[in-house]
Coordinates of C-alpha atoms in Angstrom, one line a residue:
X4 CA 0.0 17.2 7.8
X5 CA 3.0 15.5 9.3
X6 CA 6.7 15.4 8.7
X7 CA 8.3 12.1 8.7
X8 CA 11.8 10.8 8.3
X9 CA 12.1 7.1 8.3
X10 CA 14.9 4.6 8.7
X11 CA 13.9 1.0 9.2
X12 CA 16.1 -1.7 10.4
X13 CA 16.0 -5.4 9.8
X14 CA 17.8 -7.6 12.3
X15 CA 17.8 -11.0 10.7
X16 CA 16.3 -13.2 8.1
X17 CA 12.8 -12.6 7.0
X18 CA 10.2 -15.0 5.5
X19 CA 7.5 -13.9 3.2
X20 CA 6.4 -10.5 2.0
X21 CA 5.4 -7.4 3.8
X22 CA 5.4 -3.7 3.0
X23 CA 5.0 -0.8 5.3
X24 CA 2.2 1.6 4.8
X25 CA 2.8 4.9 6.4
X26 CA 0.4 7.7 6.6
X27 CA 1.3 11.1 7.7
X28 CA 0.2 14.7 7.8
X29 CA 3.2 16.4 6.4
X30 CA 6.5 15.5 4.9
X31 CA 6.4 11.8 4.7
X32 CA 3.2 10.1 5.3
X33 CA -0.3 11.2 5.4
X34 CA -3.8 10.2 5.7
X35 CA -4.5 7.7 8.4
X36 CA -3.7 4.2 9.2
X37 CA -6.6 2.9 7.3
X38 CA -8.5 5.7 6.0
X39 CA -10.6 6.0 2.9
X40 CA -8.9 5.9 -0.5
X41 CA -9.8 4.6 -3.9
X42 CA -8.7 1.1 -4.4
X43 CA -7.1 -0.9 -1.7
X44 CA -5.5 -0.4 1.8
X45 CA -7.2 -1.6 4.9
X46 CA -10.2 0.6 5.4
X47 CA -12.0 -2.3 7.0
X48 CA -9.7 -1.9 10.1
X49 CA -11.1 1.6 10.7
X50 CA -14.6 0.2 10.7
X51 CA -13.9 -1.9 13.8
X52 CA -13.2 -1.0 17.4
X53 CA -9.6 -1.8 18.5
X54 CA -10.9 -3.0 21.8
X55 CA -13.4 -5.8 21.4
X56 CA -15.8 -6.9 24.1
X57 CA -14.7 -10.5 23.6
X58 CA -12.4 -11.3 26.5
X59 CA -10.2 -13.4 24.3
X60 CA -9.2 -10.3 22.4
X61 CA -9.7 -7.4 24.8
X62 CA -6.5 -6.8 26.7
X63 CA -8.4 -5.5 29.8
X64 CA -11.2 -8.1 30.2
X65 CA -10.8 -11.2 32.4
X66 CA -7.0 -11.5 32.0
X67 CA -4.3 -11.5 34.7
X68 CA -3.1 -8.1 35.8
X69 CA -0.2 -6.7 33.8
X70 CA 1.6 -3.4 33.9
X71 CA -0.8 -2.4 31.2
X72 CA -3.8 -3.3 33.2
X73 CA -2.5 -1.6 36.3
X74 CA -2.1 1.6 34.4
X75 CA -5.7 1.3 33.1
X76 CA -6.9 0.6 36.6
X77 CA -5.8 4.1 37.5
X78 CA -8.4 5.4 35.2
X79 CA -9.6 5.2 31.6
X80 CA -11.9 7.2 29.4
X81 CA -14.2 6.3 26.6
X82 CA -13.8 8.9 23.9
X83 CA -14.4 9.6 20.2
X84 CA -18.0 8.5 20.5
X85 CA -20.0 8.6 17.3
X86 CA -23.8 8.7 16.8
X87 CA -24.0 4.9 17.2
X88 CA -22.2 4.9 20.5
X89 CA -18.9 3.5 19.1
X90 CA -15.7 5.0 20.4
X91 CA -12.2 4.1 21.8
X92 CA -10.8 3.5 25.3
X93 CA -7.8 5.5 26.5
X94 CA -5.9 4.9 29.7
X95 CA -2.7 6.6 30.6
X96 CA -0.1 8.6 28.6
X97 CA 3.1 6.5 28.4
X98 CA 6.5 6.8 26.8
X99 CA 6.8 3.1 25.7
X100 CA 4.6 0.2 25.0
X101 CA 6.0 -3.4 25.1
X102 CA 4.0 -6.3 23.7
X103 CA 5.1 -9.9 24.5
X104 CA 3.9 -13.3 23.5
X105 CA 3.0 -12.0 20.0
X106 CA 3.9 -15.1 18.1
X107 CA 1.2 -17.6 17.1
X108 CA 1.0 -20.3 14.4
X109 CA -2.0 -20.5 12.2
X110 CA -3.3 -20.1 8.7
X111 CA -4.8 -17.2 6.6
X112 CA -6.6 -17.1 3.3
X113 CA -4.1 -16.2 0.6
X114 CA -5.4 -14.8 -2.7
X115 CA -4.4 -17.0 -5.6
X116 CA -6.3 -15.6 -8.5
X117 CA -8.0 -12.3 -9.5
X118 CA -10.0 -11.4 -12.6
X119 CA -10.1 -7.6 -13.2
X120 CA -13.1 -8.0 -15.5
X121 CA -15.4 -10.3 -13.7
X122 CA -14.3 -9.6 -10.2
X123 CA -13.6 -13.3 -9.5
X124 CA -11.3 -13.8 -6.5
X125 CA -10.0 -17.2 -5.4
X126 CA -8.2 -17.9 -2.1
X127 CA -6.5 -20.9 -0.4
X128 CA -5.2 -21.5 3.1
X129 CA -1.6 -20.5 3.8
X130 CA 0.2 -21.7 6.9
X131 CA 2.3 -19.2 9.0
X132 CA 4.7 -20.0 11.8
X133 CA 8.0 -18.9 13.3
X134 CA 9.2 -15.9 15.3
X135 CA 6.6 -13.1 15.4
X136 CA 4.3 -15.0 13.1
X137 CA 2.3 -13.8 11.2
X138 CA 4.1 -10.5 11.6
X139 CA 7.3 -12.0 10.2
X140 CA 6.4 -11.4 6.5
X141 CA 8.6 -8.3 5.2
X142 CA 8.4 -4.5 6.1
X143 CA 10.2 -0.9 6.2
X144 CA 13.6 0.9 6.2
X145 CA 16.2 -1.5 7.0
X146 CA 19.4 -2.3 8.7
X147 CA 20.7 -5.8 8.4
X148 CA 23.4 -7.5 10.5
X149 CA 27.0 -6.7 9.6
X150 CA 30.3 -7.7 11.1
X151 CA 31.0 -7.7 14.9
X152 CA 27.4 -7.5 15.9
X153 CA 26.7 -4.2 14.1
X154 CA 23.8 -3.5 11.8
X155 CA 24.1 -1.7 8.5
X156 CA 21.4 0.4 7.0
X157 CA 20.2 -0.8 3.6
X158 CA 17.3 1.5 3.1
X159 CA 16.2 5.0 4.1
X160 CA 14.2 8.0 3.2
X161 CA 15.1 11.6 4.3
X162 CA 12.8 14.4 3.3
X163 CA 15.1 17.4 3.6
X164 CA 17.9 16.0 1.5
X165 CA 15.5 14.1 -0.8
X166 CA 17.4 10.9 0.0
X167 CA 15.7 7.7 -1.1
X168 CA 18.0 4.7 -0.9
X169 CA 16.6 1.2 -1.3
X170 CA 13.0 2.5 -1.0
X171 CA 10.1 2.7 -3.4
X172 CA 6.9 4.7 -2.8
X173 CA 3.6 3.3 -4.1
X174 CA 0.0 4.1 -3.6
X175 CA -3.5 2.9 -4.4
X176 CA -3.7 5.1 -7.5
X177 CA -3.9 2.5 -10.3
X178 CA -4.7 3.9 -13.8
X179 CA -3.1 7.3 -13.1
X180 CA 0.2 6.7 -15.0
X181 CA 0.7 3.1 -13.9
X182 CA -1.2 0.2 -12.4
X183 CA -4.8 -0.8 -13.1
X184 CA -7.7 1.5 -12.8
X185 CA -11.1 0.9 -11.1
X186 CA -12.9 -2.3 -11.9
X187 CA -14.5 -4.6 -9.4
X188 CA -11.4 -4.4 -7.0
X189 CA -10.9 -0.6 -7.2
X190 CA -7.6 1.0 -8.1
X191 CA -4.5 -1.2 -7.9
X192 CA -1.1 -0.2 -6.6
X193 CA 0.8 2.3 -8.7
X194 CA 3.7 4.6 -8.5
X195 CA 2.7 7.6 -6.4
X196 CA 3.3 11.3 -7.0
X197 CA 5.7 13.2 -4.8
X198 CA 2.8 14.8 -2.8
X199 CA 1.1 11.5 -2.2
X200 CA -2.1 12.6 -3.9
X201 CA -2.1 11.0 -7.3
X202 CA -0.5 8.3 -9.4
X203 CA 2.7 8.6 -11.4
X204 CA 4.2 6.8 -14.4
X205 CA 7.4 6.0 -12.7
X206 CA 9.3 6.1 -9.3
X207 CA 9.0 9.4 -7.4
X208 CA 10.5 10.6 -4.1
X209 CA 8.0 12.1 -1.6
X210 CA 8.8 15.8 -1.5
X211 CA 10.1 17.9 1.4
X212 CA 6.8 19.6 2.2
X213 CA 3.8 19.1 4.3
X214 CA 1.4 16.5 3.0
X215 CA -2.3 16.9 3.5
X216 CA -3.7 14.6 6.0
X217 CA -5.7 12.4 3.6
X218 CA -2.6 11.7 1.4
X219 CA -1.4 8.1 1.7
X220 CA 1.4 6.0 0.4
X221 CA 3.2 2.8 0.9
X222 CA 7.0 2.3 1.3
X223 CA 8.6 -0.9 0.0
X224 CA 12.0 -2.0 -1.2
X225 CA 13.1 -0.9 -4.6
X226 CA 13.3 -4.6 -5.8
X227 CA 10.5 -5.6 -8.2
X228 CA 8.4 -8.6 -7.0
X229 CA 9.1 -12.1 -8.1
X230 CA 7.9 -15.5 -7.0
X231 CA 8.4 -15.1 -3.2
X232 CA 6.1 -12.1 -3.2
X233 CA 3.1 -14.3 -3.6
X234 CA 0.2 -13.6 -5.9
X235 CA -0.1 -10.1 -7.3
X236 CA -3.1 -8.5 -9.0
X237 CA -2.5 -8.6 -12.8
X238 CA -1.3 -5.1 -14.0
X239 CA -0.5 -3.8 -10.5
X240 CA 2.9 -2.3 -9.7
X241 CA 4.5 -4.6 -7.1
X242 CA 7.8 -4.4 -5.2
X243 CA 9.2 -6.6 -2.4
X244 CA 8.7 -5.8 1.2
X245 CA 11.5 -5.4 3.7
X246 CA 12.8 -8.7 5.1
X247 CA 13.6 -9.7 8.6
X248 CA 12.0 -11.7 11.4
X249 CA 13.7 -9.3 13.8
X250 CA 13.5 -5.6 12.8
X251 CA 14.1 -2.1 14.0
X252 CA 12.1 0.8 12.5
X253 CA 13.2 4.3 13.2
X254 CA 10.8 7.2 12.4
X255 CA 11.1 10.9 12.8
X256 CA 7.8 12.8 12.2
X257 CA 5.4 15.4 13.4
X258 CA 1.6 15.3 13.2
X259 CA 0.2 18.9 13.5
X260 CA -3.5 19.3 14.3
X261 CA -5.4 20.1 11.1
X262 CA -8.9 21.2 12.1
X263 CA -9.4 22.6 8.6
X264 CA -9.5 19.0 7.4
X265 CA -12.1 17.7 9.9
X266 CA -15.0 16.2 8.1
X267 CA -12.9 15.0 5.2
X268 CA -12.3 11.3 4.7
X269 CA -9.0 10.6 6.4
X270 CA -8.6 14.3 7.4
X271 CA -6.7 15.1 10.6
X272 CA -6.2 11.4 11.4
X273 CA -2.5 10.6 10.6
X274 CA -1.1 7.2 11.3
X275 CA 1.9 4.9 10.8
X276 CA 1.3 1.2 10.4
X277 CA 2.8 -2.1 9.0
X278 CA 0.9 -4.2 6.6
X279 CA 1.6 -7.6 5.0
X280 CA 2.4 -6.8 1.4
X281 CA 0.1 -9.6 0.2
X282 CA -2.7 -7.2 1.1
X283 CA -1.9 -4.2 -1.1
X284 CA -0.4 -6.4 -3.8
X285 CA -3.9 -7.8 -4.3
X286 CA -6.7 -5.4 -3.2
X287 CA -6.0 -3.4 -0.1
X288 CA -9.4 -1.8 0.2
X289 CA -11.4 -4.7 -1.0
X290 CA -12.1 -8.1 0.6
X291 CA -10.1 -9.9 -2.1
X292 CA -7.1 -9.9 0.2
X293 CA -5.8 -11.9 3.2
X294 CA -6.4 -9.2 5.9
X295 CA -9.7 -10.4 7.4
X296 CA -8.2 -13.9 7.8
X297 CA -5.3 -12.5 9.8
X298 CA -2.2 -12.3 7.6
X299 CA -0.7 -9.5 9.6
X300 CA -1.2 -5.8 10.3
X301 CA 0.3 -3.7 13.2
X302 CA -0.9 -0.2 13.7
X303 CA 2.1 1.5 15.3
X304 CA 1.0 5.0 15.9
X305 CA -2.6 5.5 15.0
X306 CA -4.9 8.6 15.5
X307 CA -8.3 7.1 15.5
X308 CA -10.5 10.2 15.5
X309 CA -10.2 13.6 13.8
X310 CA -8.2 16.0 16.0
X311 CA -7.4 13.4 18.7
X312 CA -4.1 14.0 20.5
X313 CA -3.7 10.4 21.7
X314 CA -2.1 7.7 19.5
X315 CA -2.9 4.0 20.0
X316 CA -1.3 0.8 18.8
X317 CA -3.3 -2.2 17.7
X318 CA -2.7 -5.7 16.2
X319 CA -5.3 -6.7 13.6
X320 CA -5.8 -10.4 14.2
X321 CA -8.1 -11.4 11.5
X322 CA -10.8 -13.8 12.8
X323 CA -13.5 -11.8 11.2
X324 CA -12.1 -8.5 12.2
X325 CA -10.8 -9.1 15.8
X326 CA -8.1 -6.8 17.0
X327 CA -6.2 -6.3 20.2
X328 CA -4.0 -3.5 21.5
X329 CA -3.0 -1.4 24.5
X330 CA -5.4 1.4 25.6
X331 CA -2.4 3.2 27.1
X332 CA -1.4 5.9 24.6
X333 CA 1.5 7.9 23.1
X334 CA 1.3 11.6 22.7
X335 CA 0.6 12.9 19.2
X336 CA 3.5 15.3 18.2
X337 CA 1.6 18.4 17.1
X338 CA 4.2 20.9 18.1
X339 CA 7.3 19.5 16.5
X340 CA 9.0 16.3 15.4
X341 CA 9.7 13.3 17.6
X342 CA 11.7 10.1 17.1
X343 CA 10.0 6.8 17.4
X344 CA 11.7 3.4 17.7
X345 CA 9.9 0.1 16.9
X346 CA 11.9 -3.0 17.8
X347 CA 10.6 -6.5 16.9
X348 CA 12.4 -9.6 18.0
X349 CA 11.8 -13.2 19.1
X350 CA 12.4 -12.8 22.8
X351 CA 9.6 -13.8 25.3
X352 CA 7.5 -15.5 22.6
X353 CA 7.8 -12.5 20.3
X354 CA 8.3 -9.0 21.5
X355 CA 7.3 -5.6 20.0
X356 CA 8.5 -2.4 21.7
X357 CA 7.2 1.0 20.6
X358 CA 9.1 3.8 22.2
X359 CA 8.8 7.6 22.0
X360 CA 12.4 8.8 22.1
X361 CA 11.4 12.4 22.5
X362 CA 11.9 15.6 20.5
X363 CA 14.0 15.4 17.4
X364 CA 17.1 17.6 16.8
X365 CA 16.8 17.1 13.0
X366 CA 19.9 14.9 12.7
X367 CA 20.0 12.1 10.1
X368 CA 19.8 8.6 11.4
X369 CA 23.2 6.9 11.5
X370 CA 24.2 4.5 8.7
X371 CA 24.8 1.6 11.1
X372 CA 23.9 0.5 14.6
X373 CA 25.9 -1.5 17.1
X374 CA 24.3 -4.4 18.9
X375 CA 24.5 -2.3 22.1
X376 CA 22.7 0.6 20.4
X377 CA 19.9 -1.8 19.3
X378 CA 19.6 -3.0 22.9
X379 CA 19.4 0.6 24.0
X380 CA 16.5 1.2 21.6
X381 CA 14.6 -1.7 23.3
X382 CA 15.5 -0.7 26.9
X383 CA 12.7 0.5 29.1
X384 CA 12.4 4.3 29.2
X385 CA 10.1 6.7 31.0
X386 CA 6.6 5.4 31.9
X387 CA 6.4 1.9 30.3
X388 CA 3.2 -0.1 29.6
X389 CA 4.0 -3.8 29.4
X390 CA 1.2 -5.9 27.8
X391 CA 1.2 -9.7 27.5
X392 CA -0.6 -10.4 24.3
X393 CA -3.9 -12.2 24.8
X394 CA -4.6 -15.7 23.7
X395 CA -5.8 -15.8 20.1

């Protein structure tokens, strides 16, 4: 289970469509970044190692030394090994991870047609470019620029007060009150129940209670999809993602250890991640989506093995399942909530900063942020791993 309070901030215009899938083990999100679930989410990501042996994608193979590599040179371990010898690399515990040179132009295969009866799925190439591409296609809890360099919040969720402004909660539970059930693509997006475990016939607010670790839901805006959302599976519930090519995401959450759920699909593996909304709007846990061709997924805080206390971050790059991330890790908050700031902007060829701001005092996030406060969220703090994104 894990408790989560979220306030996401958008710092500019946003092209395209993206929603934020959050998984948690208690009050807000649950499950795991891509854990099993009926229907659609991104389970294929969990089936692949975040650190490939291809030097073009592995951040620690045959690339110039960076702060990230220097930390890994101090020592790294290979853990979470399964019966087939697959596992994950972990280097040093850090307080902040900064990725640079994230932006790249390219194309991905966009879904243009789905037939719920026959299973026919058609795709066509879609070009992406611009700041942080392809991760500049919308995402979660949002502040947008106001006067005098300030940023005003336009969406938030707060569990204790049951506040849900500008946010909609969905899940891959089609057929249970809303959306489309089963069929060749699995369950479509639907409204989700307040405990994250089933579908609903209309909008619900995630309740102020622990969620089991295999619960999962997606947070979007509360604006129904229209043309700019791109293709949506017929009959699915679809809302717009949060816009902004520069964004700040603020989370408050805990992820208690849940050994009683070890052995269950998605049990004791909570995670928070960002996902291009074109993926769940079509078929998140089926290949009839744009994920494998690289339309954009960022795992922000991902527990990759049941009971693991180390959270990794990973960019899913497409290219048949390639991925890249920093093997330096953030501490899983099992003993109480922390605050996490994720800042994305166009500096240095596209920068993503993920910072553990330490233990939470339970206060609500403020309704607006000054420009200097945003700079403070990006500022280096504690032990920092700086990683220059590999060529891709």
